[in-house]
Amino acid sequence: MVELRSVRNGVATIVYRAEGEGPPVMVIASTGRGTEEFGPLSRSLAGRGFRVLRPEPRGIGGSTGPMDGVSFHDFADDFAAVIRAEGGGPAIAAGHAYGNWIARTIATDHPGLVRGVVLVAAGARSMPKELSATIDVIADPAAPEERRLAGLRWAFFAEGSDPRPWLGGWHADVTASQRAARGRSRRYAGSVPVLDLQADADPFRPPESRDELRAEFGDRLTVQVIAGASHALPAEKPDAVADAIAGWAERLPA
């Protein structure tokens, strides 16, 4: 059963879905998107004995709050309030793509609330500029559908996956707010274990970048690559992502 809940963080109100019973796992969405599309991943994690939390960012799904002049730290405070409302964790914070930065920031700013961070299809340090331009086309409902689908197939979905569900669900105002927040934010990941969960066909994370975070995280980093998926990894392979998170979580300190 999925429960719809909300919590206040100062002037912000954050709506979130909660499902399952057990240690908490928070799933954080990518740029300009909400977490409704992660229903299959949530069910899969709940079936493996986790309490899955899916907070919506400001501007999506009933979540509200200032969107100008904010930073990753404000967004991290929003989601930390969700963890506290659910008993204080500590939780695993799993951020998809852009969401990895928010997961990392929660671990930095609220270390007592996080026991591990999962980077789900996080981009490499250096990526082709055309990827960002492609996202702008994909997210533009006025752009020709075939052009948008071509962009989704190139940037987000592996061969054999259906990109059509991602023609919708884009929020331009949220994307603008989240992009602007980058320049006001520090980028760390606390001191907890980190799972770098990559997709083998993700253009945002080419093979030569597989171990590029090793120097930053050292022995607390685990790298795992999932086959047959691209940048939309948690939507393409929800069971494989759930398996990877569950297996890694078993090895985390209590």
mmCIF file of C-alpha atoms in Angstrom, residues 27 54 64 78 117 134 147-148 156 204 211 232 234 237 248:
data_model
loop_
_atom_site.group_PDB
_atom_site.id
_atom_site.type_symbol
_atom_site.label_atom_id
_atom_site.label_comp_id
_atom_site.label_asym_id
_atom_site.label_seq_id
_atom_site.Cartn_x
_atom_site.Cartn_y
_atom_site.Cartn_z
ATOM 1 C CA VAL A 27 14.497 7.757 -3.885
ATOM 2 C CA ARG A 54 9.641 9.185 -2.610
ATOM 3 C CA THR A 64 5.709 23.904 -2.550
ATOM 4 C CA ASP A 78 13.354 19.437 2.527
ATOM 5 C CA VAL A 117 24.321 7.086 -0.567
ATOM 6 C CA THR A 134 19.137 17.340 -25.984
ATOM 7 C CA ARG A 147 12.663 14.663 -32.393
ATOM 8 C CA ARG A 148 11.907 14.289 -28.699
ATOM 9 C CA PHE A 156 18.052 8.122 -21.777
ATOM 10 C CA PHE A 204 26.277 10.450 -19.486
ATOM 11 C CA ASP A 211 36.194 4.477 -11.747
ATOM 12 C CA ALA A 232 16.775 6.228 -17.267
ATOM 13 C CA PRO A 234 15.722 3.096 -12.391
ATOM 14 C CA LYS A 237 15.587 -1.821 -14.816
ATOM 15 C CA TRP A 248 24.828 -3.480 -1.055
#
